[in-house]
Amino acid sequence: MRTNVRLLAYRLLRKYEKEKFISREDVDSVLSFLDDRDRRFFKELVWGVVRKEELLDWYINQLLKKKDIPPAVRVALRMGAYQLLFMNSVPDYAAVSETVKLVKNENFKKLVNAVLRRLRTVPEPKELHLVYSHPEWIVNYWRSFLPEEAVLRIMKWNQEPLPVMLRVNSLAATKEEVIKILAEEGTEAVPGKHAPFSLIVRKLGVPMNDSRVINDGLASVQGESSQLVPFFMELRPGLRVLDTCAAPGGKTTAIAELMKDQGKILAVDISREKIQLVEKHAKRLKLSSIETKIADAERLTEYVQDTFDRVLVDAPCTSLGTARNHPEVLRRVNKEDFEKFSEIQLRMVQQAWQLLEKGGILLYSTCTVTKEENTEVVKRFVYEQKDVEVIDIRDKMKEFEVEGIWDGYGFLMLPDETITPFYISVLRKMG
């Protein structure tokens, strides 16, 4: 059975090599018919190979006379190298022989065999982008505007998968009650480190989607960085809130919970499919204060004429902050994307600002680590718009024990066990 698991991983990684994208549906379809042991092996092999791509290629290239080998052979070599270097549970002979079986061409079988057998003779690299397996251009780019210790911290934590995090629905249960129900299902969870209603799943019993806490609306799966965002919006029951890029609805429903489900929350997104995700989320949590509307956030005032006390612009972005769960994003983006997204984000903020009441708060957030999409978007907006006050959120971040960088316009959260890089800027409309 183990060989079949390797073959399934090989097929998925070959598809990734072509597209630099891994479909979660593809992963789930494979996992659905594997037992626990094979699931763990498959997940570690696939995500490990993607996460360590630069490092694995460097090791392999040290032993190749010609670096230009077919992508299918390169993928097989990465898989074998990962098992040899990082999977202690796999005997060396199995890592080599089972990888060789994946290759069809006899000449390339010999090459793969020879490279893998000599792999352990290669000394470790010294360059930090290789040690932490990041594209060199991204590391150099981060160094252009972040302190060295911040760059190292991001690279280091990107090697560690993010644990599953839950947000307890405070209107339906306490953290203690949810922990108890999870324990009955064989899942071990402990209170989170930063967000008030967060739990860290230490050991999974039943799959999360089958858990009573999810199906009965007692909790939602949501990362701790995302959970913290609504706490900076100065929410209270009875407010009118606009969420401009709401799908899949994690922050929308968190806002409703913090407002005791009292007030009006308008959740908008660009398609029926996205809006249905928000509606499904709200229904599961039994929240009645959320209304939905299909609208393009870049042309928001054409769709929405009401005004609001609070506006959230959790903007689409290059998503570099999600690399712990989506390591492929590091290989998919390019520098042109930073500018492209920043123009979209600025238009969204400009549109949303027109719908904000005087004295109201707009929160702008992204899950990326670029100057163009974070600092520069807010800086340009503040420069153009004269009725903006930037709220300093450093003290509040300290209350949540979150470390990061304040740039005068917003705060970049730096990662730890449960935090991923997230940028938050809080703007008040003066007058």
Short mmCIF file of C-alpha atoms in Angstrom, two decimals, residues 41-221:
data_model
loop_
_atom_site.label_atom_id
_atom_site.label_comp_id
_atom_site.label_asym_id
_atom_site.label_seq_id
_atom_site.Cartn_x
_atom_site.Cartn_y
_atom_site.Cartn_z
CA PHE A 41 2.60 9.81 5.15
CA PHE A 42 0.90 11.35 2.10
CA LYS A 43 0.42 14.78 3.73
CA GLU A 44 3.96 14.96 5.06
CA LEU A 45 5.48 13.90 1.76
CA VAL A 46 3.43 16.26 -0.43
CA TRP A 47 3.63 19.36 1.75
CA GLY A 48 7.21 18.62 2.78
CA VAL A 49 8.37 18.47 -0.85
CA VAL A 50 6.59 21.73 -1.68
CA ARG A 51 7.81 23.47 1.49
CA LYS A 52 11.45 22.42 0.91
CA GLU A 53 11.55 22.86 -2.87
CA GLU A 54 14.58 25.20 -3.11
CA LEU A 55 16.60 23.20 -0.60
CA LEU A 56 15.82 19.83 -2.24
CA ASP A 57 16.69 21.18 -5.70
CA TRP A 58 19.98 22.51 -4.37
CA TYR A 59 20.96 19.11 -2.95
CA ILE A 60 19.94 17.34 -6.17
CA ASN A 61 21.78 19.83 -8.39
CA GLN A 62 25.05 19.22 -6.53
CA LEU A 63 25.02 15.68 -7.93
CA LEU A 64 23.82 16.37 -11.49
CA LYS A 65 26.18 17.02 -14.39
CA LYS A 66 23.27 18.44 -16.38
CA LYS A 67 20.68 20.34 -14.33
CA ASP A 68 18.12 20.33 -17.14
CA ILE A 69 16.27 17.07 -16.46
CA PRO A 70 12.61 16.27 -17.27
CA PRO A 71 10.15 17.69 -14.69
CA ALA A 72 8.82 14.19 -13.92
CA VAL A 73 12.34 13.04 -12.96
CA ARG A 74 12.93 16.20 -10.92
CA VAL A 75 9.71 15.55 -8.97
CA ALA A 76 10.74 11.95 -8.25
CA LEU A 77 14.18 13.11 -7.06
CA ARG A 78 12.61 15.70 -4.75
CA MET A 79 10.37 13.02 -3.24
CA GLY A 80 13.29 10.66 -2.67
CA ALA A 81 15.49 13.42 -1.28
CA TYR A 82 12.79 14.56 1.12
CA GLN A 83 12.31 11.03 2.48
CA LEU A 84 16.08 10.58 2.94
CA LEU A 85 16.73 13.94 4.56
CA PHE A 86 13.57 14.64 6.57
CA MET A 87 11.51 11.49 7.14
CA ASN A 88 13.17 9.44 9.87
CA SER A 89 10.39 6.86 9.67
CA VAL A 90 11.46 5.81 6.15
CA PRO A 91 14.48 3.47 5.80
CA ASP A 92 17.03 4.71 3.27
CA TYR A 93 16.73 1.60 1.08
CA ALA A 94 12.93 2.13 0.81
CA ALA A 95 13.28 5.84 0.02
CA VAL A 96 15.65 4.98 -2.84
CA SER A 97 14.05 1.83 -4.27
CA GLU A 98 10.45 3.04 -4.09
CA THR A 99 11.37 6.36 -5.73
CA VAL A 100 13.20 4.58 -8.56
CA LYS A 101 9.99 2.60 -9.26
CA LEU A 102 8.15 5.87 -10.01
CA VAL A 103 10.40 6.60 -13.00
CA LYS A 104 9.56 4.94 -16.33
CA ASN A 105 12.72 5.52 -18.43
CA GLU A 106 15.54 3.03 -17.66
CA ASN A 107 18.32 5.61 -18.06
CA PHE A 108 16.60 8.00 -15.69
CA LYS A 109 15.96 5.13 -13.24
CA LYS A 110 19.76 4.72 -13.05
CA LEU A 111 20.24 8.48 -12.61
CA VAL A 112 17.68 8.70 -9.77
CA ASN A 113 19.24 5.69 -8.07
CA ALA A 114 22.76 7.15 -8.32
CA VAL A 115 21.77 10.64 -7.10
CA LEU A 116 19.78 9.40 -4.11
CA ARG A 117 22.50 6.96 -3.02
CA ARG A 118 25.05 9.80 -2.90
CA LEU A 119 22.73 12.42 -1.43
CA ARG A 120 23.97 12.12 2.14
CA THR A 121 27.52 12.94 1.02
CA VAL A 122 26.51 16.51 0.13
CA PRO A 123 27.35 19.07 2.87
CA GLU A 124 24.56 21.37 4.05
CA PRO A 125 24.21 24.76 2.30
CA LYS A 126 25.16 27.98 4.08
CA GLU A 127 22.88 30.49 2.30
CA LEU A 128 19.87 31.33 4.47
CA HIS A 129 17.34 31.28 1.63
CA LEU A 130 18.38 27.65 1.04
CA VAL A 131 18.54 26.68 4.71
CA TYR A 132 14.93 27.88 5.09
CA SER A 133 14.00 26.96 1.51
CA HIS A 134 12.58 30.23 0.14
CA PRO A 135 12.96 31.72 -3.35
CA GLU A 136 16.02 33.95 -3.16
CA TRP A 137 14.31 36.92 -4.81
CA ILE A 138 11.56 36.97 -2.15
CA VAL A 139 14.10 36.91 0.68
CA ASN A 140 16.07 39.77 -0.91
CA TYR A 141 12.83 41.68 -1.43
CA TRP A 142 11.81 41.28 2.24
CA ARG A 143 15.27 42.43 3.30
CA SER A 144 14.73 45.67 1.36
CA PHE A 145 12.10 46.89 3.88
CA LEU A 146 12.09 44.55 6.92
CA PRO A 147 14.71 44.11 9.67
CA GLU A 148 16.86 40.99 9.24
CA GLU A 149 15.47 39.38 12.41
CA ALA A 150 11.91 39.76 11.04
CA VAL A 151 12.89 38.11 7.73
CA LEU A 152 14.54 35.22 9.59
CA ARG A 153 11.52 34.83 11.84
CA ILE A 154 9.13 34.66 8.88
CA MET A 155 11.33 32.13 7.03
CA LYS A 156 11.74 29.99 10.15
CA TRP A 157 8.01 29.83 10.93
CA ASN A 158 7.17 29.15 7.28
CA GLN A 159 8.86 25.78 7.80
CA GLU A 160 6.35 24.88 10.54
CA PRO A 161 2.77 24.00 9.49
CA LEU A 162 0.13 26.03 11.32
CA PRO A 163 -1.84 24.02 13.89
CA VAL A 164 -5.61 23.76 13.42
CA MET A 165 -7.19 26.69 15.27
CA LEU A 166 -10.79 27.08 16.38
CA ARG A 167 -12.81 30.18 17.24
CA VAL A 168 -15.41 29.39 19.88
CA ASN A 169 -18.84 30.92 19.17
CA SER A 170 -19.20 32.89 22.42
CA LEU A 171 -22.99 33.15 21.87
CA ALA A 172 -23.36 29.36 21.97
CA ALA A 173 -20.65 27.91 24.22
CA THR A 174 -17.64 28.57 26.43
CA LYS A 175 -14.11 27.48 25.63
CA GLU A 176 -14.30 24.93 28.45
CA GLU A 177 -17.51 23.41 27.06
CA VAL A 178 -16.02 23.08 23.57
CA ILE A 179 -12.80 21.54 24.94
CA LYS A 180 -14.91 18.98 26.82
CA ILE A 181 -17.00 18.02 23.76
CA LEU A 182 -13.85 17.70 21.64
CA ALA A 183 -12.27 15.46 24.30
CA GLU A 184 -15.29 13.14 24.09
CA GLU A 185 -14.58 12.88 20.33
CA GLY A 186 -10.92 12.04 20.95
CA THR A 187 -9.66 15.53 20.04
CA GLU A 188 -7.30 17.32 22.39
CA ALA A 189 -7.60 21.14 22.38
CA VAL A 190 -6.15 23.86 24.61
CA PRO A 191 -6.81 27.62 24.88
CA GLY A 192 -5.07 29.73 22.24
CA LYS A 193 -2.28 32.16 22.99
CA HIS A 194 -3.65 35.46 21.66
CA ALA A 195 -7.29 35.70 20.56
CA PRO A 196 -9.85 35.60 23.42
CA PHE A 197 -12.01 32.81 21.94
CA SER A 198 -9.28 30.72 20.30
CA LEU A 199 -8.42 27.06 20.79
CA ILE A 200 -5.39 25.14 19.49
CA VAL A 201 -6.08 21.58 18.34
CA ARG A 202 -3.15 19.51 19.61
CA LYS A 203 -4.41 16.07 18.57
CA LEU A 204 -7.26 15.32 16.19
CA GLY A 205 -9.84 12.65 16.90
CA VAL A 206 -12.72 12.72 14.42
CA PRO A 207 -12.22 14.91 11.33
CA MET A 208 -13.13 18.52 12.15
CA ASN A 209 -16.00 18.57 9.62
CA ASP A 210 -17.59 15.63 11.45
CA SER A 211 -17.22 17.19 14.89
CA ARG A 212 -20.26 18.21 16.89
CA VAL A 213 -18.66 21.57 17.73
CA ILE A 214 -18.63 22.46 14.02
CA ASN A 215 -21.97 20.91 13.03
CA ASP A 216 -23.82 22.41 16.02
CA GLY A 217 -22.34 25.88 15.42
CA LEU A 218 -20.32 25.95 18.65
CA ALA A 219 -17.07 26.87 16.91
CA SER A 220 -15.44 27.69 13.56
CA VAL A 221 -12.08 26.74 12.10
#
